[in-house]
Amino acid sequence: MTRGRCRVVGLEHGAPADVWPRTVTEKCRLLIGCKVSLNAAGTMNVGTAHSEVNPNTRVMNSRGMWLSYILGIGLLHIILLSIPFASVPVVWTLTNLIHNVCMYLLLHTVKGTPFETPDQGKARLLTHWEQMDYGVQFTASRKFLTITPIVLYILTSFYTKYDRVHFVVNTVSLLTVLIPKLPQLHGVRIFGINKY
């Protein structure tokens, strides 16, 4: 099999995969008995478990992922509320800080993929945020991951009664997760930090 071409007996050889109708991929699947699908780049993946070249690109679009994310934040908050000596403002600030630290580390610091991908190392130098939705800005999942810390910040500010110390800590925490999400900083490494 070559990139974008099918070498299956009984089909027109050399036909570009991106112009094939869906019925041809179904015929391909029936003829050779394995999964054949087109990925976002229009090339075929034969016999793979998924049709994505890089599964990191679509993980936030998975069914139930947004609900799981919100429930995880809620579970973290309930666990922190169960600490007997922690006050409500401290718990809200800790929920916000832990969420934002985890978001920063997982989305903006860790690079590469946990999967073996056929992209010849292109994803190796990209953070998860840069890989998401193939780098397309302002998709639904990117908007969700941008709005969630803002909503959490507003809730935290309200429940801490806009206390000055909590407000400053939460604002700095919010800025550390919002600034790396800006489209102008896509692929930018400030002072060479996290370059390799």
PDB file of C-alpha atoms in Angstrom:
ATOM      1  CA  MET A   1       0.000   0.000   0.000  1.00  0.00           C
ATOM      2  CA  THR A   2       1.282   3.449  -0.846  1.00  0.00           C
ATOM      3  CA  ARG A   3       0.142   6.768   0.572  1.00  0.00           C
ATOM      4  CA  GLY A   4      -3.337   7.606  -0.732  1.00  0.00           C
ATOM      5  CA  ARG A   5      -3.475   4.639  -3.116  1.00  0.00           C
ATOM      6  CA  CYS A   6      -5.145   1.251  -2.868  1.00  0.00           C
ATOM      7  CA  ARG A   7      -3.402  -1.936  -3.966  1.00  0.00           C
ATOM      8  CA  VAL A   8      -6.382  -4.234  -3.480  1.00  0.00           C
ATOM      9  CA  VAL A   9      -7.254  -6.680  -6.250  1.00  0.00           C
ATOM     10  CA  GLY A  10     -10.600  -5.871  -7.832  1.00  0.00           C
ATOM     11  CA  LEU A  11     -10.453  -2.088  -7.374  1.00  0.00           C
ATOM     12  CA  GLU A  12      -9.139   0.507  -9.765  1.00  0.00           C
ATOM     13  CA  HIS A  13      -5.427   0.713  -8.988  1.00  0.00           C
ATOM     14  CA  GLY A  14      -3.921   4.131  -8.478  1.00  0.00           C
ATOM     15  CA  ALA A  15      -7.205   5.933  -7.781  1.00  0.00           C
ATOM     16  CA  PRO A  16      -6.551   8.679  -5.221  1.00  0.00           C
ATOM     17  CA  ALA A  17      -8.147   7.862  -1.886  1.00  0.00           C
ATOM     18  CA  ASP A  18      -9.577  11.354  -1.411  1.00  0.00           C
ATOM     19  CA  VAL A  19     -11.830  11.046  -4.487  1.00  0.00           C
ATOM     20  CA  TRP A  20     -13.135   7.592  -3.645  1.00  0.00           C
ATOM     21  CA  PRO A  21     -16.766   7.423  -2.654  1.00  0.00           C
ATOM     22  CA  ARG A  22     -17.500   5.872   0.726  1.00  0.00           C
ATOM     23  CA  THR A  23     -18.913   2.796  -0.983  1.00  0.00           C
ATOM     24  CA  VAL A  24     -15.455   1.939  -2.346  1.00  0.00           C
ATOM     25  CA  THR A  25     -13.986   1.863   1.165  1.00  0.00           C
ATOM     26  CA  GLU A  26     -16.876  -0.379   2.177  1.00  0.00           C
ATOM     27  CA  LYS A  27     -16.105  -2.684  -0.797  1.00  0.00           C
ATOM     28  CA  CYS A  28     -12.473  -2.646   0.242  1.00  0.00           C
ATOM     29  CA  ARG A  29     -13.436  -3.681   3.758  1.00  0.00           C
ATOM     30  CA  LEU A  30     -15.627  -6.512   2.484  1.00  0.00           C
ATOM     31  CA  LEU A  31     -13.064  -7.757  -0.059  1.00  0.00           C
ATOM     32  CA  ILE A  32     -10.038  -7.983   2.187  1.00  0.00           C
ATOM     33  CA  GLY A  33     -11.781  -8.412   5.547  1.00  0.00           C
ATOM     34  CA  CYS A  34     -10.073  -5.626   7.453  1.00  0.00           C
ATOM     35  CA  LYS A  35     -10.916  -2.078   8.358  1.00  0.00           C
ATOM     36  CA  VAL A  36     -10.218   0.446   5.620  1.00  0.00           C
ATOM     37  CA  SER A  37     -11.002   4.109   6.197  1.00  0.00           C
ATOM     38  CA  LEU A  38      -9.902   7.547   5.142  1.00  0.00           C
ATOM     39  CA  ASN A  39      -8.303   9.813   7.695  1.00  0.00           C
ATOM     40  CA  ALA A  40      -8.519  13.614   7.776  1.00  0.00           C
ATOM     41  CA  ALA A  41      -5.611  13.928   5.344  1.00  0.00           C
ATOM     42  CA  GLY A  42      -7.471  11.814   2.775  1.00  0.00           C
ATOM     43  CA  THR A  43      -5.074   8.872   3.017  1.00  0.00           C
ATOM     44  CA  MET A  44      -6.044   5.316   3.799  1.00  0.00           C
ATOM     45  CA  ASN A  45      -5.280   3.473   6.991  1.00  0.00           C
ATOM     46  CA  VAL A  46      -5.621  -0.265   6.418  1.00  0.00           C
ATOM     47  CA  GLY A  47      -6.039  -2.595   9.361  1.00  0.00           C
ATOM     48  CA  THR A  48      -5.625   0.053  12.046  1.00  0.00           C
ATOM     49  CA  ALA A  49      -7.778   0.359  15.137  1.00  0.00           C
ATOM     50  CA  HIS A  50      -8.749   3.935  14.295  1.00  0.00           C
ATOM     51  CA  SER A  51      -8.727   6.200  11.287  1.00  0.00           C
ATOM     52  CA  GLU A  52      -6.643   8.968  12.812  1.00  0.00           C
ATOM     53  CA  VAL A  53      -2.964   9.379  12.058  1.00  0.00           C
ATOM     54  CA  ASN A  54      -2.600  10.913  15.527  1.00  0.00           C
ATOM     55  CA  PRO A  55      -5.338  10.012  18.067  1.00  0.00           C
ATOM     56  CA  ASN A  56      -4.335  13.028  20.207  1.00  0.00           C
ATOM     57  CA  THR A  57      -6.014  15.273  17.650  1.00  0.00           C
ATOM     58  CA  ARG A  58      -9.536  14.089  18.396  1.00  0.00           C
ATOM     59  CA  VAL A  59      -9.464  12.906  22.006  1.00  0.00           C
ATOM     60  CA  MET A  60     -11.430  15.908  23.308  1.00  0.00           C
ATOM     61  CA  ASN A  61     -14.120  15.309  20.677  1.00  0.00           C
ATOM     62  CA  SER A  62     -14.729  11.793  21.988  1.00  0.00           C
ATOM     63  CA  ARG A  63     -18.175  10.893  23.210  1.00  0.00           C
ATOM     64  CA  GLY A  64     -18.646  11.887  26.846  1.00  0.00           C
ATOM     65  CA  MET A  65     -15.226  13.510  27.218  1.00  0.00           C
ATOM     66  CA  TRP A  66     -16.573  16.950  28.126  1.00  0.00           C
ATOM     67  CA  LEU A  67     -18.952  15.482  30.715  1.00  0.00           C
ATOM     68  CA  SER A  68     -16.131  13.391  32.193  1.00  0.00           C
ATOM     69  CA  TYR A  69     -13.948  16.485  32.385  1.00  0.00           C
ATOM     70  CA  ILE A  70     -16.616  18.486  34.259  1.00  0.00           C
ATOM     71  CA  LEU A  71     -17.376  15.536  36.559  1.00  0.00           C
ATOM     72  CA  GLY A  72     -13.647  15.211  37.303  1.00  0.00           C
ATOM     73  CA  ILE A  73     -13.488  18.852  38.388  1.00  0.00           C
ATOM     74  CA  GLY A  74     -16.589  18.339  40.531  1.00  0.00           C
ATOM     75  CA  LEU A  75     -15.108  15.197  42.098  1.00  0.00           C
ATOM     76  CA  LEU A  76     -11.877  17.052  42.884  1.00  0.00           C
ATOM     77  CA  HIS A  77     -13.888  19.823  44.538  1.00  0.00           C
ATOM     78  CA  ILE A  78     -15.921  17.340  46.630  1.00  0.00           C
ATOM     79  CA  ILE A  79     -12.751  15.549  47.755  1.00  0.00           C
ATOM     80  CA  LEU A  80     -11.203  18.869  48.795  1.00  0.00           C
ATOM     81  CA  LEU A  81     -14.434  19.850  50.614  1.00  0.00           C
ATOM     82  CA  SER A  82     -14.154  16.680  52.678  1.00  0.00           C
ATOM     83  CA  ILE A  83     -10.939  17.944  54.290  1.00  0.00           C
ATOM     84  CA  PRO A  84     -12.188  18.967  57.757  1.00  0.00           C
ATOM     85  CA  PHE A  85      -9.937  21.967  58.426  1.00  0.00           C
ATOM     86  CA  ALA A  86     -10.221  23.627  54.979  1.00  0.00           C
ATOM     87  CA  SER A  87     -12.597  26.573  54.622  1.00  0.00           C
ATOM     88  CA  VAL A  88     -14.823  27.019  51.561  1.00  0.00           C
ATOM     89  CA  PRO A  89     -12.737  29.863  50.039  1.00  0.00           C
ATOM     90  CA  VAL A  90      -9.544  27.830  50.442  1.00  0.00           C
ATOM     91  CA  VAL A  91     -11.189  24.779  48.852  1.00  0.00           C
ATOM     92  CA  TRP A  92     -12.377  26.814  45.842  1.00  0.00           C
ATOM     93  CA  THR A  93      -8.918  28.316  45.399  1.00  0.00           C
ATOM     94  CA  LEU A  94      -7.294  24.871  45.679  1.00  0.00           C
ATOM     95  CA  THR A  95      -9.757  23.435  43.150  1.00  0.00           C
ATOM     96  CA  ASN A  96      -8.910  26.241  40.729  1.00  0.00           C
ATOM     97  CA  LEU A  97      -5.147  25.937  41.297  1.00  0.00           C
ATOM     98  CA  ILE A  98      -5.029  22.141  40.979  1.00  0.00           C
ATOM     99  CA  HIS A  99      -7.179  22.260  37.839  1.00  0.00           C
ATOM    100  CA  ASN A 100      -5.047  24.954  36.229  1.00  0.00           C
ATOM    101  CA  VAL A 101      -1.731  23.291  37.138  1.00  0.00           C
ATOM    102  CA  CYS A 102      -2.933  19.976  35.696  1.00  0.00           C
ATOM    103  CA  MET A 103      -4.272  21.721  32.578  1.00  0.00           C
ATOM    104  CA  TYR A 104      -1.005  23.584  32.065  1.00  0.00           C
ATOM    105  CA  LEU A 105       1.147  20.497  32.527  1.00  0.00           C
ATOM    106  CA  LEU A 106      -0.964  18.160  30.389  1.00  0.00           C
ATOM    107  CA  LEU A 107      -1.914  20.550  27.585  1.00  0.00           C
ATOM    108  CA  HIS A 108       0.972  23.008  27.342  1.00  0.00           C
ATOM    109  CA  THR A 109       4.081  21.257  28.680  1.00  0.00           C
ATOM    110  CA  VAL A 110       3.967  17.569  27.735  1.00  0.00           C
ATOM    111  CA  LYS A 111       4.938  16.969  24.103  1.00  0.00           C
ATOM    112  CA  GLY A 112       4.522  14.079  21.719  1.00  0.00           C
ATOM    113  CA  THR A 113       1.979  11.268  21.784  1.00  0.00           C
ATOM    114  CA  PRO A 114       1.631   8.093  23.815  1.00  0.00           C
ATOM    115  CA  PHE A 115       0.834   6.288  20.552  1.00  0.00           C
ATOM    116  CA  GLU A 116       3.067   5.138  17.746  1.00  0.00           C
ATOM    117  CA  THR A 117       2.034   7.430  14.905  1.00  0.00           C
ATOM    118  CA  PRO A 118       2.939   7.279  11.216  1.00  0.00           C
ATOM    119  CA  ASP A 119       3.526  11.046  11.033  1.00  0.00           C
ATOM    120  CA  GLN A 120       7.319  10.615  11.004  1.00  0.00           C
ATOM    121  CA  GLY A 121       7.860  12.516  14.253  1.00  0.00           C
ATOM    122  CA  LYS A 122       5.876  15.658  13.485  1.00  0.00           C
ATOM    123  CA  ALA A 123       3.894  15.345  16.717  1.00  0.00           C
ATOM    124  CA  ARG A 124       7.053  14.802  18.755  1.00  0.00           C
ATOM    125  CA  LEU A 125       7.750  18.531  18.997  1.00  0.00           C
ATOM    126  CA  LEU A 126       4.143  19.636  19.551  1.00  0.00           C
ATOM    127  CA  THR A 127       2.269  19.955  22.822  1.00  0.00           C
ATOM    128  CA  HIS A 128      -1.159  18.362  23.178  1.00  0.00           C
ATOM    129  CA  TRP A 129      -2.822  21.773  22.698  1.00  0.00           C
ATOM    130  CA  GLU A 130      -0.948  22.273  19.415  1.00  0.00           C
ATOM    131  CA  GLN A 131      -1.892  18.774  18.193  1.00  0.00           C
ATOM    132  CA  MET A 132      -5.577  19.110  19.063  1.00  0.00           C
ATOM    133  CA  ASP A 133      -7.890  19.306  16.024  1.00  0.00           C
ATOM    134  CA  TYR A 134      -4.806  19.304  13.747  1.00  0.00           C
ATOM    135  CA  GLY A 135      -3.882  22.808  14.941  1.00  0.00           C
ATOM    136  CA  VAL A 136      -7.125  24.415  13.746  1.00  0.00           C
ATOM    137  CA  GLN A 137      -7.996  27.321  16.025  1.00  0.00           C
ATOM    138  CA  PHE A 138     -11.389  28.060  17.621  1.00  0.00           C
ATOM    139  CA  THR A 139     -12.891  24.581  17.316  1.00  0.00           C
ATOM    140  CA  ALA A 140     -15.568  23.455  19.781  1.00  0.00           C
ATOM    141  CA  SER A 141     -13.141  21.487  21.960  1.00  0.00           C
ATOM    142  CA  ARG A 142     -10.648  24.370  22.087  1.00  0.00           C
ATOM    143  CA  LYS A 143     -13.415  26.797  23.032  1.00  0.00           C
ATOM    144  CA  PHE A 144     -14.592  24.391  25.745  1.00  0.00           C
ATOM    145  CA  LEU A 145     -11.080  24.081  27.195  1.00  0.00           C
ATOM    146  CA  THR A 146     -10.711  27.869  27.117  1.00  0.00           C
ATOM    147  CA  ILE A 147     -14.075  28.669  28.691  1.00  0.00           C
ATOM    148  CA  THR A 148     -13.877  26.050  31.471  1.00  0.00           C
ATOM    149  CA  PRO A 149     -11.032  27.740  33.444  1.00  0.00           C
ATOM    150  CA  ILE A 150     -12.771  31.105  33.017  1.00  0.00           C
ATOM    151  CA  VAL A 151     -16.037  29.756  34.459  1.00  0.00           C
ATOM    152  CA  LEU A 152     -14.104  28.074  37.285  1.00  0.00           C
ATOM    153  CA  TYR A 153     -12.317  31.385  37.945  1.00  0.00           C
ATOM    154  CA  ILE A 154     -15.625  33.277  38.129  1.00  0.00           C
ATOM    155  CA  LEU A 155     -17.075  30.681  40.527  1.00  0.00           C
ATOM    156  CA  THR A 156     -13.918  30.761  42.644  1.00  0.00           C
ATOM    157  CA  SER A 157     -13.931  34.547  42.809  1.00  0.00           C
ATOM    158  CA  PHE A 158     -17.580  34.551  43.870  1.00  0.00           C
ATOM    159  CA  TYR A 159     -17.186  31.914  46.594  1.00  0.00           C
ATOM    160  CA  THR A 160     -14.022  33.532  47.970  1.00  0.00           C
ATOM    161  CA  LYS A 161     -16.005  36.786  48.186  1.00  0.00           C
ATOM    162  CA  TYR A 162     -13.374  38.552  46.076  1.00  0.00           C
ATOM    163  CA  ASP A 163     -10.804  38.365  48.846  1.00  0.00           C
ATOM    164  CA  ARG A 164      -7.675  40.156  47.656  1.00  0.00           C
ATOM    165  CA  VAL A 165      -5.190  37.315  48.269  1.00  0.00           C
ATOM    166  CA  HIS A 166      -7.416  34.649  46.692  1.00  0.00           C
ATOM    167  CA  PHE A 167      -8.235  36.978  43.815  1.00  0.00           C
ATOM    168  CA  VAL A 168      -4.579  37.621  42.951  1.00  0.00           C
ATOM    169  CA  VAL A 169      -3.622  33.939  43.220  1.00  0.00           C
ATOM    170  CA  ASN A 170      -6.576  32.837  41.085  1.00  0.00           C
ATOM    171  CA  THR A 171      -5.984  35.570  38.487  1.00  0.00           C
ATOM    172  CA  VAL A 172      -2.331  34.604  38.067  1.00  0.00           C
ATOM    173  CA  SER A 173      -3.376  30.948  37.812  1.00  0.00           C
ATOM    174  CA  LEU A 174      -5.978  31.778  35.158  1.00  0.00           C
ATOM    175  CA  LEU A 175      -3.495  33.798  33.093  1.00  0.00           C
ATOM    176  CA  THR A 176      -0.975  30.940  33.122  1.00  0.00           C
ATOM    177  CA  VAL A 177      -3.487  28.672  31.369  1.00  0.00           C
ATOM    178  CA  LEU A 178      -5.109  31.256  29.081  1.00  0.00           C
ATOM    179  CA  ILE A 179      -2.026  32.928  27.615  1.00  0.00           C
ATOM    180  CA  PRO A 180      -0.569  29.689  26.118  1.00  0.00           C
ATOM    181  CA  LYS A 181      -3.916  29.058  24.403  1.00  0.00           C
ATOM    182  CA  LEU A 182      -3.718  32.234  22.310  1.00  0.00           C
ATOM    183  CA  PRO A 183      -3.436  31.564  18.559  1.00  0.00           C
ATOM    184  CA  GLN A 184      -0.477  33.959  18.368  1.00  0.00           C
ATOM    185  CA  LEU A 185       1.505  31.600  20.622  1.00  0.00           C
ATOM    186  CA  HIS A 186       0.868  28.436  18.594  1.00  0.00           C
ATOM    187  CA  GLY A 187       4.245  26.709  18.360  1.00  0.00           C
ATOM    188  CA  VAL A 188       6.084  29.577  20.080  1.00  0.00           C
ATOM    189  CA  ARG A 189       8.613  28.684  22.790  1.00  0.00           C
ATOM    190  CA  ILE A 190       9.312  31.749  24.950  1.00  0.00           C
ATOM    191  CA  PHE A 191      13.021  31.985  25.907  1.00  0.00           C
ATOM    192  CA  GLY A 192      13.486  28.525  24.377  1.00  0.00           C
ATOM    193  CA  ILE A 193      11.659  26.876  27.286  1.00  0.00           C
ATOM    194  CA  ASN A 194      10.238  23.471  26.268  1.00  0.00           C
ATOM    195  CA  LYS A 195      11.910  23.750  22.871  1.00  0.00           C
ATOM    196  CA  TYR A 196      13.042  20.131  22.644  1.00  0.00           C
TER     197      TYR A 196
END
